[in-house]
XYZ file of C-alpha atoms in Angstrom:
330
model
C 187.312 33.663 13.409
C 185.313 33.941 16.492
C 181.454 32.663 16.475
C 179.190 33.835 19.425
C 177.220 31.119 21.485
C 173.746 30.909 23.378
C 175.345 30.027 26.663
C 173.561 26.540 26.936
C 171.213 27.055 30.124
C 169.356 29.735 27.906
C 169.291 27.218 25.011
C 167.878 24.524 26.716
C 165.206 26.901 28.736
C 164.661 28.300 24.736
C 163.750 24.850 23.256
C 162.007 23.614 26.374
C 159.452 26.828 25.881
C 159.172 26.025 21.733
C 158.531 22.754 22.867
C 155.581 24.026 25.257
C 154.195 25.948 22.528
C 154.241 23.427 19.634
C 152.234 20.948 22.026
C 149.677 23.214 23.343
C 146.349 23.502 21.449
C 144.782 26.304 19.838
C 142.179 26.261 22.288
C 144.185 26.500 25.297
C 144.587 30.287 23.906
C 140.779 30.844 23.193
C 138.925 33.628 24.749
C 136.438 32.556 27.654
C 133.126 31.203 26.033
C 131.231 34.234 25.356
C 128.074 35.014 28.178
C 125.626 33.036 27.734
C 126.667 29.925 27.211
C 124.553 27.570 29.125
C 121.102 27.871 30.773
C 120.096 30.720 32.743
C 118.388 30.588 35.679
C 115.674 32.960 37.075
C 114.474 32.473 40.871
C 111.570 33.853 41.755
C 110.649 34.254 45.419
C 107.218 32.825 45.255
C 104.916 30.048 44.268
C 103.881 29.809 40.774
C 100.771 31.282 39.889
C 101.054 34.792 41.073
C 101.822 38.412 39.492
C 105.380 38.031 40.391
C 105.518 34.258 38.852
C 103.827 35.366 36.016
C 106.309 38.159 35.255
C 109.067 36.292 36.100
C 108.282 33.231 33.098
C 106.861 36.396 30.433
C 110.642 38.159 30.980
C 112.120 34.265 30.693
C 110.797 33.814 27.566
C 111.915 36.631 25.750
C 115.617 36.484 27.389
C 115.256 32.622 26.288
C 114.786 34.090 22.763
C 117.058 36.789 22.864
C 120.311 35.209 24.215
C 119.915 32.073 22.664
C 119.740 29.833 25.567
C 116.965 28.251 27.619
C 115.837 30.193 30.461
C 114.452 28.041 33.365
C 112.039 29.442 36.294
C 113.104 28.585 39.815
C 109.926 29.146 42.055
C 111.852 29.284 45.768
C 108.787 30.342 47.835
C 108.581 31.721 51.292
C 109.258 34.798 53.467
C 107.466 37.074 51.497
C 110.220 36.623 48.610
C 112.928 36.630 50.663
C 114.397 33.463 50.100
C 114.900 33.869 46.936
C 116.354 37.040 46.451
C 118.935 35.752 49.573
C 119.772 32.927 47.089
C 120.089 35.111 44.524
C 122.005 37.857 46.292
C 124.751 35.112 47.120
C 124.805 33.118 43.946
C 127.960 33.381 41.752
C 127.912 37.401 39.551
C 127.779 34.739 36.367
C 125.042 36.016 35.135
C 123.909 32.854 35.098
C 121.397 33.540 38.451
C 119.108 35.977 37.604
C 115.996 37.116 40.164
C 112.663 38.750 39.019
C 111.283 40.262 42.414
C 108.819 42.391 43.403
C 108.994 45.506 45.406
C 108.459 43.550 48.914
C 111.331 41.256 48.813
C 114.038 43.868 46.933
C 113.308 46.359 48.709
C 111.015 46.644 51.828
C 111.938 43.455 53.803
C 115.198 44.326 54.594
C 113.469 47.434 56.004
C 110.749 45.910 58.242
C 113.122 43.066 59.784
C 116.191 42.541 60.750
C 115.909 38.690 59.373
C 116.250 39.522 55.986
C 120.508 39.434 55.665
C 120.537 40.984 52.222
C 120.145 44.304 51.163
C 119.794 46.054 47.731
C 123.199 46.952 47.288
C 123.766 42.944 47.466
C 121.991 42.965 43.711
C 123.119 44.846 40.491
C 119.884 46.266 39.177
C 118.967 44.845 35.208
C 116.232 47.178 35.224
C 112.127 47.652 35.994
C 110.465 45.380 34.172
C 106.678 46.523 35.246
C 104.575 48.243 37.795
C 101.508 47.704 38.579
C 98.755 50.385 40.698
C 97.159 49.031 44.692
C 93.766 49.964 44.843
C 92.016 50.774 48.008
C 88.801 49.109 48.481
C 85.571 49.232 50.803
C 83.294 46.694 51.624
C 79.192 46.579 50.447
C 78.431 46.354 54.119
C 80.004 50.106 54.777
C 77.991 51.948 52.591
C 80.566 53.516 51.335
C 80.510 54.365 48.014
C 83.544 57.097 46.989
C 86.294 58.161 48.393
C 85.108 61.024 50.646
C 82.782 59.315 52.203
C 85.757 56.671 53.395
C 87.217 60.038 54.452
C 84.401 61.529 56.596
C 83.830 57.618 57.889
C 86.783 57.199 59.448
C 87.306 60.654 60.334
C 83.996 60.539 62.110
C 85.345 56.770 63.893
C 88.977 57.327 64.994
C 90.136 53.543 65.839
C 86.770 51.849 65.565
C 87.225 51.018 62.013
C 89.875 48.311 60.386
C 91.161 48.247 57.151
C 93.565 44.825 55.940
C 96.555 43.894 53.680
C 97.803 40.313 52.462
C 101.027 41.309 55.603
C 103.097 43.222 57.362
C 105.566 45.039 55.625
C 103.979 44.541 52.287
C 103.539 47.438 49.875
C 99.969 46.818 50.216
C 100.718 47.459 54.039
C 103.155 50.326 53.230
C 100.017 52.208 50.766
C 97.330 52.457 53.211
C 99.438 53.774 55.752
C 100.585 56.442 52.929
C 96.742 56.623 52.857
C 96.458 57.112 56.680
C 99.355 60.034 56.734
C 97.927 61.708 53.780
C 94.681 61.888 55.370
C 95.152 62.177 58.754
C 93.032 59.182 59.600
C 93.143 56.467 62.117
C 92.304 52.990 61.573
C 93.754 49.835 62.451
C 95.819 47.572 60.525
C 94.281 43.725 59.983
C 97.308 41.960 58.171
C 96.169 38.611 56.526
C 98.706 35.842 55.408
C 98.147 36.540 52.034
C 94.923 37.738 49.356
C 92.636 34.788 49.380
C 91.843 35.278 53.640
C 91.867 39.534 53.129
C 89.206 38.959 50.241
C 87.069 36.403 51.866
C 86.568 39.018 54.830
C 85.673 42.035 52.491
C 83.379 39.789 50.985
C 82.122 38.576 53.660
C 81.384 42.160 55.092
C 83.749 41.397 58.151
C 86.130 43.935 57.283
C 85.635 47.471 56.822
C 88.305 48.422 53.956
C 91.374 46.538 52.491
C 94.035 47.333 49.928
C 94.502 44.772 46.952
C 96.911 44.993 43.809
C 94.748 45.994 41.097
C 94.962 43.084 39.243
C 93.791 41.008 42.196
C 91.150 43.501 43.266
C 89.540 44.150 39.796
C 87.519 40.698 39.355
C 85.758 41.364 42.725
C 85.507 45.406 41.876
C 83.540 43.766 38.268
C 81.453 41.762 39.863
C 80.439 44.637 42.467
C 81.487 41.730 45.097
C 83.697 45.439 47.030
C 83.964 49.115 46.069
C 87.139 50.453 44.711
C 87.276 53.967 46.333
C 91.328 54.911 44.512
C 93.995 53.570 42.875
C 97.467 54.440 44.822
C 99.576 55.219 41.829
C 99.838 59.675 40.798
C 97.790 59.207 37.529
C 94.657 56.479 36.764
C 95.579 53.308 35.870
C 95.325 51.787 32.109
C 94.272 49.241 32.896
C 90.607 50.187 34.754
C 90.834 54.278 33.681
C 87.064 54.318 35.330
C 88.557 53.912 38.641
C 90.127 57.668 40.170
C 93.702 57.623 41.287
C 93.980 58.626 44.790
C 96.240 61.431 44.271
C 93.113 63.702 42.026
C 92.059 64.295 45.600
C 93.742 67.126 46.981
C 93.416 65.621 50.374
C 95.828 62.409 49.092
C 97.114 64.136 45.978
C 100.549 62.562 47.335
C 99.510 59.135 47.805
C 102.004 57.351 44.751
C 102.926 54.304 45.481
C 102.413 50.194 43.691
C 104.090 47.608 43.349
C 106.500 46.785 40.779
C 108.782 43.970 39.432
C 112.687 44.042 38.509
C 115.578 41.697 36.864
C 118.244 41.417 39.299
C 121.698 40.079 39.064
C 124.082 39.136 42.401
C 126.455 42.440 42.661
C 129.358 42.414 40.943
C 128.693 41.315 37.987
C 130.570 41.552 34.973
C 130.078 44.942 32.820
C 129.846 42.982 29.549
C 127.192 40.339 31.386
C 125.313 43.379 32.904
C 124.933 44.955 29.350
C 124.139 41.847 27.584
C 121.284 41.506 30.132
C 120.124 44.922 29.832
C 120.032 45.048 26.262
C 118.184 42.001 25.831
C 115.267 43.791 28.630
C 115.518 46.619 26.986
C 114.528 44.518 23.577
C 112.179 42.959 25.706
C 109.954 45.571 27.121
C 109.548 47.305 23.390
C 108.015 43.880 22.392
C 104.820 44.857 21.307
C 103.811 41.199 22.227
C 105.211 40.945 25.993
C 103.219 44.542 26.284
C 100.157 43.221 25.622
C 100.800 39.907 27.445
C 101.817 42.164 30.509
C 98.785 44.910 30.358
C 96.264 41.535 30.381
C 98.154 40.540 33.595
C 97.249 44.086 34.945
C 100.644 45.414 34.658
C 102.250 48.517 32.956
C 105.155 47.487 31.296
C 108.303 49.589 32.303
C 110.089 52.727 30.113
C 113.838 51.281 28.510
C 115.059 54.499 28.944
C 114.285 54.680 33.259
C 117.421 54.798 34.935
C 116.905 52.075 37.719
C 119.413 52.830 40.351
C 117.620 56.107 40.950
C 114.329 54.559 40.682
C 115.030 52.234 43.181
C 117.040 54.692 45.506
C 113.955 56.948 45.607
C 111.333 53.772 46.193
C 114.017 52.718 49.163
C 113.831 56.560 50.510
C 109.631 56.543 50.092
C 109.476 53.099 52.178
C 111.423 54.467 54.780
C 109.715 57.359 55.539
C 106.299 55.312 55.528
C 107.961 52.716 57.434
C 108.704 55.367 60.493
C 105.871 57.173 60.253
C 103.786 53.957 61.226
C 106.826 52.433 63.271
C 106.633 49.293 60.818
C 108.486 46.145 62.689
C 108.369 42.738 62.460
């Protein structure tokens, strides 16, 4: 009678493997730990304190409640946001290293100077978290009381008058020379290194006009300390509805532009990370609680349903255009 046989290489190689497989643990064939699993980081590109600070540690706590894990704030201050979003643009796409910026350091910088090595495609977008309106205000010592007399003013004083900004290359920068175009006005540009010096010189009648976020601008607008003459946004604020929009003037009726904050993730990141993020903003920002903690701040909380790759491809198109037009360099 004849009896096949395993030809004993492939027997041994056989048990060997059944050998492997008895030893190994049932974890070695686990799945990846599923995202997150540890503490999230988010950087934000500026000292604590401000709007962008602020927004960054209201969006931290809800993720922190939403995902489970704690959420830590990073402040990395310094070139107008820039250093953060560069750490954040070449952190790990973990999901793990998340960036709440502002419209400057996303977007603009890389614009104005060729310092800034990052750009926007360097980030995958999360989405808008909140915008908030500029404001364009005149000081007592004008006169100047509505926005058409800060038209026929400067009109009537081509180059003789000034009007400041907390920098170069900041949107507050980038909306009053929107404001300039629009109206066909010439004035020259004061930057300051930051609000505290631009207010301080409005108040102190030794500037003619400055632009201010709203939030920053309203306490001084209250206490009749300047004169808000527009906000820069198309329709009136929320937050201050007395105060006209710009654009109900025919003469600026396309002056639309703020400032506004985002969640950002290094490219590349992981679809299932990316929509684990976005789903827990998305929870976030129809939180009737972080609404009203983000209207106090002066801020308009963003839509869920904006789609924020075109949003940010059309902000990225308006800056550059603005940006020429006033042959913006630094």
């Amino acid at each position: 009678m004849h009896t096949s046989r395993t030809p004993a290489p492939l027997r041994r190689a056989l048990l060997a493997s059944a050998a492997l497989l008895a030893a190994a643990s049932p974890a070695a064939f686990a799945q990846a730990p599923a995202y997150p699993s540890k503490p999230i980081t988010i950087v934000v590109g500026y000292p604590p304190g401000g709007s962008t600070d602020l927004t960054g540690r209201a969006v931290g706590a809800e993720l922190s409640n939403r995902l489970g894990v704690p959420v830590v704030i990073e402040n990395l201050g310094g070139a107008g946001g820039a250093i953060g979003a560069q750490k954040v643009a070449s952190s790990a796409p973990d999901g793990y290293t998340l960036l709440v910026g502002a419209s400057n350091e996303i977007a603009i910088n890389k614009l104005v100077t060729k310092k800034v090595k990052y750009d926007i495609k360097d980030f995958t977008a999360i989405g808008l978290v909140a915008s908030q309106p500029l404001v364009l205000v005149a000081s007592t010592g004008t006169g100047v009381k509505n926005l058409a007399e800060f038209t026929e003013r400067v009109r009537k004083n081509p180059g003789k008058l000034s009007y400041g900004s907390s920098g170069v290359g900041t949107s507050l920068h980038l909306a009053g020379e929107m404001i300039k175009e629009q109206g066909q006005l010439f004035m020259t540009h004061i930057p300051y290194r930051g609000v505290a010096p631009l207010t301080n010189d409005l108040v102190g009648n030794n500037l003619e006009f400055g632009v201010f976020v709203l939030s920053s601008g309203l306490p001084h607008i209250k206490s009749g300390k300047v004169i808000a003459l527009g906000t820069t946004e198309a329709k009136r604020s929320t937050v201050a509805p007395d105060i006209p929009a710009l654009a109900e003037s025919a003469q600026y009726k396309n002056v639309d532009i703020g400032t506004w904050f985002a969640l950002m993730a290094p490219a590349r990141l992981p679809k299932p990370v990316a929509e684990r993020l976005k789903k827990a903003l998305n929870e976030t920002l129809e939180s009737p609680d972080f609404r009203k903690r983000m209207e106090a701040a002066g801020s308009t909380v963003a839509s869920p349903s904006l789609d924020v790759d075109k949003f940010l491809a059309a902000e990225v198109a308006k800056y550059k255009k603005i940006i020429e037009f006033a042959k913006i360099e630094e």
